[in-house]
PDB file of C-alpha atoms in Angstrom:
ATOM      1  CA  MET A  21     -10.763 -46.533  51.787  1.00 42.00           C
ATOM      2  CA  ALA A  22      -8.042 -47.721  49.581  1.00 45.00           C
ATOM      3  CA  ARG A  23      -4.732 -46.609  51.030  1.00 42.00           C
ATOM      4  CA  ASN A  24      -1.024 -47.656  49.025  1.00 40.00           C
ATOM      5  CA  SER A  25       2.640 -46.416  49.720  1.00 40.00           C
ATOM      6  CA  LYS A  26       3.226 -43.396  49.376  1.00 39.00           C
ATOM      7  CA  ARG A  27       6.108 -43.952  46.662  1.00 38.00           C
ATOM      8  CA  SER A  28       2.661 -44.890  44.034  1.00 38.00           C
ATOM      9  CA  GLY A  29       1.192 -41.974  44.766  1.00 38.00           C
ATOM     10  CA  LEU A  30      -2.748 -42.682  45.192  1.00 37.00           C
ATOM     11  CA  ARG A  31      -4.259 -41.275  47.876  1.00 36.00           C
ATOM     12  CA  SER A  32      -7.262 -42.512  49.809  1.00 35.00           C
ATOM     13  CA  ALA A  33     -10.490 -42.395  48.378  1.00 36.00           C
ATOM     14  CA  SER A  34     -13.838 -42.867  49.668  1.00 34.00           C
ATOM     15  CA  ILE A  35     -15.700 -46.111  48.705  1.00 35.00           C
ATOM     16  CA  ARG A  36     -19.484 -45.497  47.368  1.00 36.00           C
ATOM     17  CA  ASN A  37     -21.123 -49.149  47.405  1.00 37.00           C
ATOM     18  CA  LYS A  38     -23.670 -47.969  45.251  1.00 37.00           C
ATOM     19  CA  LYS A  39     -22.182 -45.196  43.869  1.00 39.00           C
ATOM     20  CA  ASP A  40     -19.214 -46.898  42.243  1.00 41.00           C
ATOM     21  CA  ALA A  41     -21.561 -50.854  41.380  1.00 39.00           C
ATOM     22  CA  SER A  42     -23.238 -48.585  39.402  1.00 36.00           C
ATOM     23  CA  SER A  43     -20.535 -46.753  37.513  1.00 37.00           C
ATOM     24  CA  ARG A  44     -18.861 -50.002  36.777  1.00 37.00           C
ATOM     25  CA  SER A  45     -16.347 -48.968  32.761  1.00 37.00           C
ATOM     26  CA  VAL A  46     -16.270 -51.997  30.114  1.00 36.00           C
ATOM     27  CA  THR A  47     -13.026 -50.963  28.776  1.00 40.00           C
ATOM     28  CA  GLY A  48     -10.637 -47.793  28.791  1.00 45.00           C
ATOM     29  CA  ILE A  49     -10.313 -47.956  32.706  1.00 47.00           C
ATOM     30  CA  GLN A  50      -8.210 -44.701  34.091  1.00 48.00           C
ATOM     31  CA  LEU A  51      -5.999 -45.236  36.693  1.00 54.00           C
ATOM     32  CA  SER A  52      -5.458 -41.275  38.202  1.00 48.00           C
ATOM     33  CA  ALA A  53      -2.993 -39.294  37.342  1.00 43.00           C
ATOM     34  CA  LYS A  54      -1.133 -39.442  40.374  1.00 47.00           C
ATOM     35  CA  ALA A  55      -1.548 -43.610  40.222  1.00 47.00           C
ATOM     36  CA  THR A  56      -0.110 -44.082  36.601  1.00 45.00           C
ATOM     37  CA  LYS A  57       2.938 -45.157  36.649  1.00 47.00           C
ATOM     38  CA  THR A  58       5.071 -47.311  34.415  1.00 47.00           C
ATOM     39  CA  HIS A  59       5.813 -50.553  34.930  1.00 46.00           C
ATOM     40  CA  GLN A  60      10.175 -49.262  35.311  1.00 45.00           C
ATOM     41  CA  GLU A  61       8.733 -47.693  38.616  1.00 57.00           C
ATOM     42  CA  SER A  62       8.069 -50.712  40.214  1.00 55.00           C
ATOM     43  CA  ARG A  63       9.411 -53.108  43.259  1.00 56.00           C
ATOM     44  CA  PRO A  64      11.119 -56.328  42.349  1.00 55.00           C
ATOM     45  CA  THR A  65       9.402 -59.027  43.959  1.00 56.00           C
ATOM     46  CA  ARG A  66       9.924 -62.872  44.526  1.00 56.00           C
ATOM     47  CA  VAL A  67       7.159 -63.034  41.976  1.00 62.00           C
ATOM     48  CA  ARG A  68       6.737 -63.561  38.840  1.00 68.00           C
ATOM     49  CA  LEU A  69       4.164 -62.219  36.478  1.00 72.00           C
ATOM     50  CA  LEU A  70       3.270 -62.902  32.557  1.00 71.00           C
ATOM     51  CA  LYS A  71       5.850 -60.384  31.390  1.00 74.00           C
ATOM     52  CA  LYS A  72       3.346 -59.750  28.646  1.00 75.00           C
ATOM     53  CA  MET A  73       1.824 -58.147  31.386  1.00 78.00           C
ATOM     54  CA  LEU A  74       4.332 -56.725  33.074  1.00 76.00           C
ATOM     55  CA  GLU A  75       5.469 -55.014  29.827  1.00 81.00           C
ATOM     56  CA  LYS A  76       1.673 -53.142  29.842  1.00 86.00           C
ATOM     57  CA  SER A  77       1.956 -49.580  31.735  1.00 89.00           C
ATOM     58  CA  ASP A  78      -0.444 -49.042  34.404  1.00 90.00           C
ATOM     59  CA  ASP A  79      -3.484 -47.984  32.726  1.00 92.00           C
ATOM     60  CA  SER A  80      -2.691 -50.485  29.721  1.00 91.00           C
ATOM     61  CA  LEU A  81      -2.657 -53.756  31.976  1.00 92.00           C
ATOM     62  CA  GLY A  82      -5.568 -52.499  33.940  1.00 94.00           C
ATOM     63  CA  ASN A  83      -7.530 -52.958  31.026  1.00 94.00           C
ATOM     64  CA  ALA A  84      -5.907 -55.949  30.779  1.00 93.00           C
ATOM     65  CA  ILE A  85      -7.707 -56.826  34.274  1.00 94.00           C
ATOM     66  CA  ASN A  86     -11.000 -55.332  32.707  1.00 96.00           C
ATOM     67  CA  GLU A  87     -10.599 -57.801  30.343  1.00 95.00           C
ATOM     68  CA  GLN A  88     -10.148 -60.539  32.179  1.00 92.00           C
ATOM     69  CA  ALA A  89     -12.736 -60.794  34.431  1.00 94.00           C
ATOM     70  CA  ILE A  90     -15.342 -59.684  32.061  1.00 96.00           C
ATOM     71  CA  LYS A  91     -14.499 -63.046  29.951  1.00 94.00           C
ATOM     72  CA  LYS A  92     -14.418 -64.152  33.194  1.00 90.00           C
ATOM     73  CA  TYR A  93     -17.094 -63.630  35.654  1.00 90.00           C
ATOM     74  CA  SER A  94     -19.065 -61.957  32.358  1.00 94.00           C
ATOM     75  CA  ALA A  95     -18.969 -58.556  34.466  1.00 94.00           C
ATOM     76  CA  PRO A  96     -16.769 -55.905  34.466  1.00 96.00           C
ATOM     77  CA  ALA A  97     -13.677 -55.121  37.351  1.00 96.00           C
ATOM     78  CA  LYS A  98     -14.683 -52.352  39.421  1.00 95.00           C
ATOM     79  CA  THR A  99     -11.907 -50.086  38.819  1.00 94.00           C
ATOM     80  CA  LEU A 100     -11.364 -50.089  42.882  1.00 94.00           C
ATOM     81  CA  GLN A 101     -10.671 -53.985  42.047  1.00 96.00           C
ATOM     82  CA  ILE A 102      -8.907 -52.936  38.988  1.00 96.00           C
ATOM     83  CA  ARG A 103      -6.191 -50.895  40.761  1.00 95.00           C
ATOM     84  CA  THR A 104      -5.414 -53.221  43.594  1.00 95.00           C
ATOM     85  CA  VAL A 105      -4.688 -55.851  41.411  1.00 94.00           C
ATOM     86  CA  VAL A 106      -2.565 -53.562  39.136  1.00 94.00           C
ATOM     87  CA  ASN A 107      -0.615 -51.738  42.372  1.00 92.00           C
ATOM     88  CA  LEU A 108      -0.311 -55.857  43.934  1.00 90.00           C
ATOM     89  CA  ALA A 109       1.194 -56.466  40.518  1.00 89.00           C
ATOM     90  CA  ARG A 110       3.478 -54.019  40.795  1.00 88.00           C
ATOM     91  CA  GLY A 111       4.277 -54.859  43.915  1.00 86.00           C
ATOM     92  CA  ARG A 112       3.598 -51.799  45.877  1.00 88.00           C
ATOM     93  CA  ASN A 113       1.786 -52.494  49.715  1.00 88.00           C
ATOM     94  CA  VAL A 114      -1.478 -52.204  49.052  1.00 88.00           C
ATOM     95  CA  PHE A 115      -4.757 -51.786  52.002  1.00 86.00           C
ATOM     96  CA  LEU A 116      -8.223 -51.731  51.054  1.00 86.00           C
ATOM     97  CA  LEU A 117     -11.331 -51.257  53.242  1.00 85.00           C
ATOM     98  CA  ALA A 118     -14.325 -51.832  51.075  1.00 85.00           C
ATOM     99  CA  GLY A 119     -18.139 -53.052  52.878  1.00 84.00           C
ATOM    100  CA  THR A 120     -19.581 -56.158  52.673  1.00 81.00           C
ATOM    101  CA  GLY A 121     -20.723 -57.529  49.332  1.00 85.00           C
ATOM    102  CA  TYR A 122     -17.836 -55.395  47.048  1.00 89.00           C
ATOM    103  CA  GLY A 123     -16.033 -57.794  45.545  1.00 89.00           C
ATOM    104  CA  LYS A 124     -12.717 -57.979  47.766  1.00 88.00           C
ATOM    105  CA  SER A 125     -12.960 -61.971  47.335  1.00 87.00           C
ATOM    106  CA  ARG A 126     -11.789 -61.116  43.366  1.00 92.00           C
ATOM    107  CA  ILE A 127      -9.257 -59.576  43.965  1.00 94.00           C
ATOM    108  CA  PRO A 128      -6.915 -62.204  44.524  1.00 91.00           C
ATOM    109  CA  GLU A 129      -8.268 -63.776  41.554  1.00 91.00           C
ATOM    110  CA  LEU A 130      -7.718 -61.407  39.224  1.00 94.00           C
ATOM    111  CA  TYR A 131      -3.905 -61.102  40.297  1.00 91.00           C
ATOM    112  CA  TYR A 132      -3.937 -64.537  40.683  1.00 89.00           C
ATOM    113  CA  ASN A 133      -4.781 -64.666  36.866  1.00 88.00           C
ATOM    114  CA  LEU A 134      -1.871 -62.367  36.295  1.00 88.00           C
ATOM    115  CA  ILE A 135       0.426 -65.408  37.918  1.00 85.00           C
ATOM    116  CA  PRO A 136       2.170 -68.314  34.725  1.00 84.00           C
ATOM    117  CA  LYS A 137       0.756 -71.376  35.703  1.00 82.00           C
ATOM    118  CA  GLU A 138       3.479 -73.595  35.822  1.00 82.00           C
ATOM    119  CA  THR A 139       5.081 -71.587  38.919  1.00 81.00           C
ATOM    120  CA  ASN A 140       2.373 -73.111  40.953  1.00 78.00           C
ATOM    121  CA  ALA A 141       1.433 -69.784  42.415  1.00 80.00           C
ATOM    122  CA  VAL A 142      -0.078 -69.746  46.311  1.00 80.00           C
ATOM    123  CA  VAL A 143      -1.854 -66.586  46.770  1.00 82.00           C
ATOM    124  CA  LEU A 144      -2.384 -66.393  51.033  1.00 78.00           C
ATOM    125  CA  VAL A 145      -5.568 -64.138  51.130  1.00 78.00           C
ATOM    126  CA  LEU A 146      -6.434 -63.502  55.424  1.00 75.00           C
ATOM    127  CA  ASN A 147      -9.396 -63.617  56.724  1.00 72.00           C
ATOM    128  CA  PRO A 148     -10.225 -62.552  60.243  1.00 70.00           C
ATOM    129  CA  LEU A 149     -13.006 -65.436  61.042  1.00 73.00           C
ATOM    130  CA  ASP A 150     -12.775 -68.963  60.997  1.00 72.00           C
ATOM    131  CA  ALA A 151     -16.443 -68.735  59.025  1.00 73.00           C
ATOM    132  CA  LEU A 152     -15.313 -66.272  56.360  1.00 77.00           C
ATOM    133  CA  GLY A 153     -13.151 -69.115  55.767  1.00 80.00           C
ATOM    134  CA  ASP A 154     -15.038 -71.748  55.058  1.00 83.00           C
ATOM    135  CA  ASN A 155     -16.457 -69.374  52.939  1.00 83.00           C
ATOM    136  CA  GLN A 156     -14.068 -68.208  51.280  1.00 83.00           C
ATOM    137  CA  VAL A 157     -12.649 -72.072  50.624  1.00 85.00           C
ATOM    138  CA  LEU A 158     -15.809 -73.201  49.820  1.00 86.00           C
ATOM    139  CA  GLU A 159     -16.159 -70.221  47.033  1.00 84.00           C
ATOM    140  CA  LYS A 160     -12.833 -70.766  46.045  1.00 83.00           C
ATOM    141  CA  THR A 161     -13.250 -75.182  45.401  1.00 84.00           C
ATOM    142  CA  ARG A 162     -16.392 -73.936  43.213  1.00 85.00           C
ATOM    143  CA  ALA A 163     -14.084 -71.993  40.820  1.00 82.00           C
ATOM    144  CA  GLY A 164     -11.635 -74.041  40.344  1.00 82.00           C
ATOM    145  CA  PHE A 165      -8.977 -73.427  42.933  1.00 82.00           C
ATOM    146  CA  THR A 166      -6.260 -75.728  45.492  1.00 80.00           C
ATOM    147  CA  THR A 167      -7.677 -74.020  48.528  1.00 81.00           C
ATOM    148  CA  ILE A 168      -7.509 -74.215  52.874  1.00 81.00           C
ATOM    149  CA  ASN A 169      -9.087 -73.126  55.180  1.00 82.00           C
ATOM    150  CA  LEU A 170      -5.595 -72.439  57.571  1.00 81.00           C
ATOM    151  CA  THR A 171      -6.531 -72.417  62.123  1.00 81.00           C
ATOM    152  CA  LYS A 172      -4.950 -72.986  64.381  1.00 79.00           C
ATOM    153  CA  LYS A 173      -6.119 -76.576  64.081  1.00 80.00           C
ATOM    154  CA  THR A 174      -5.451 -77.242  60.027  1.00 81.00           C
ATOM    155  CA  PHE A 175      -1.921 -75.452  59.927  1.00 82.00           C
ATOM    156  CA  ASN A 176       0.631 -78.505  60.422  1.00 85.00           C
ATOM    157  CA  PRO A 177       4.294 -78.887  58.698  1.00 88.00           C
ATOM    158  CA  GLU A 178       2.187 -81.618  56.185  1.00 88.00           C
ATOM    159  CA  GLU A 179       0.053 -79.071  54.855  1.00 84.00           C
ATOM    160  CA  ALA A 180       2.642 -76.734  55.553  1.00 84.00           C
ATOM    161  CA  GLU A 181       4.922 -79.029  52.353  1.00 86.00           C
ATOM    162  CA  LYS A 182       2.288 -78.995  50.533  1.00 82.00           C
ATOM    163  CA  ILE A 183       1.624 -75.070  50.295  1.00 79.00           C
ATOM    164  CA  ALA A 184       5.025 -74.997  49.918  1.00 80.00           C
ATOM    165  CA  ALA A 185       4.503 -77.089  46.699  1.00 78.00           C
ATOM    166  CA  GLY A 186       1.919 -75.031  44.988  1.00 74.00           C
ATOM    167  CA  CYS A 187      -0.560 -77.782  46.495  1.00 69.00           C
TER     168      CYS A 187
END
């Protein structure tokens, strides 16, 4: 189920992995009429995204995100991945519940690509299990990201300083 705050106008949507996985669109991602907001209606956050991306409408931003996904992964992003990243970019509250293998792990990567590299941004991903966190760290490290699986054992003032510095 995908859901965000009522202000953004998205209604909950069921995920049908088989259907959604086969209904990828390379171009022309259309957000629902209720979800299509202009960038002026987004909430300001302290996250600085690429200005050229923020100036786009939700549909144009979605298309740009999809084009980046095609370049990086040689496959288009799923519509729900794109909608989630667009809403995150607009500062909207988002809750995404999707099954194993849907591609939730790609969402922080797509979002991170909207942030200027010189900001040394940190994207925090919460995992409910240590083993899942270890797998995610391995996957993201292989993809070229700086990562750490913070647990009771690994979180300390030194690690906090590294994170604050964007290292």
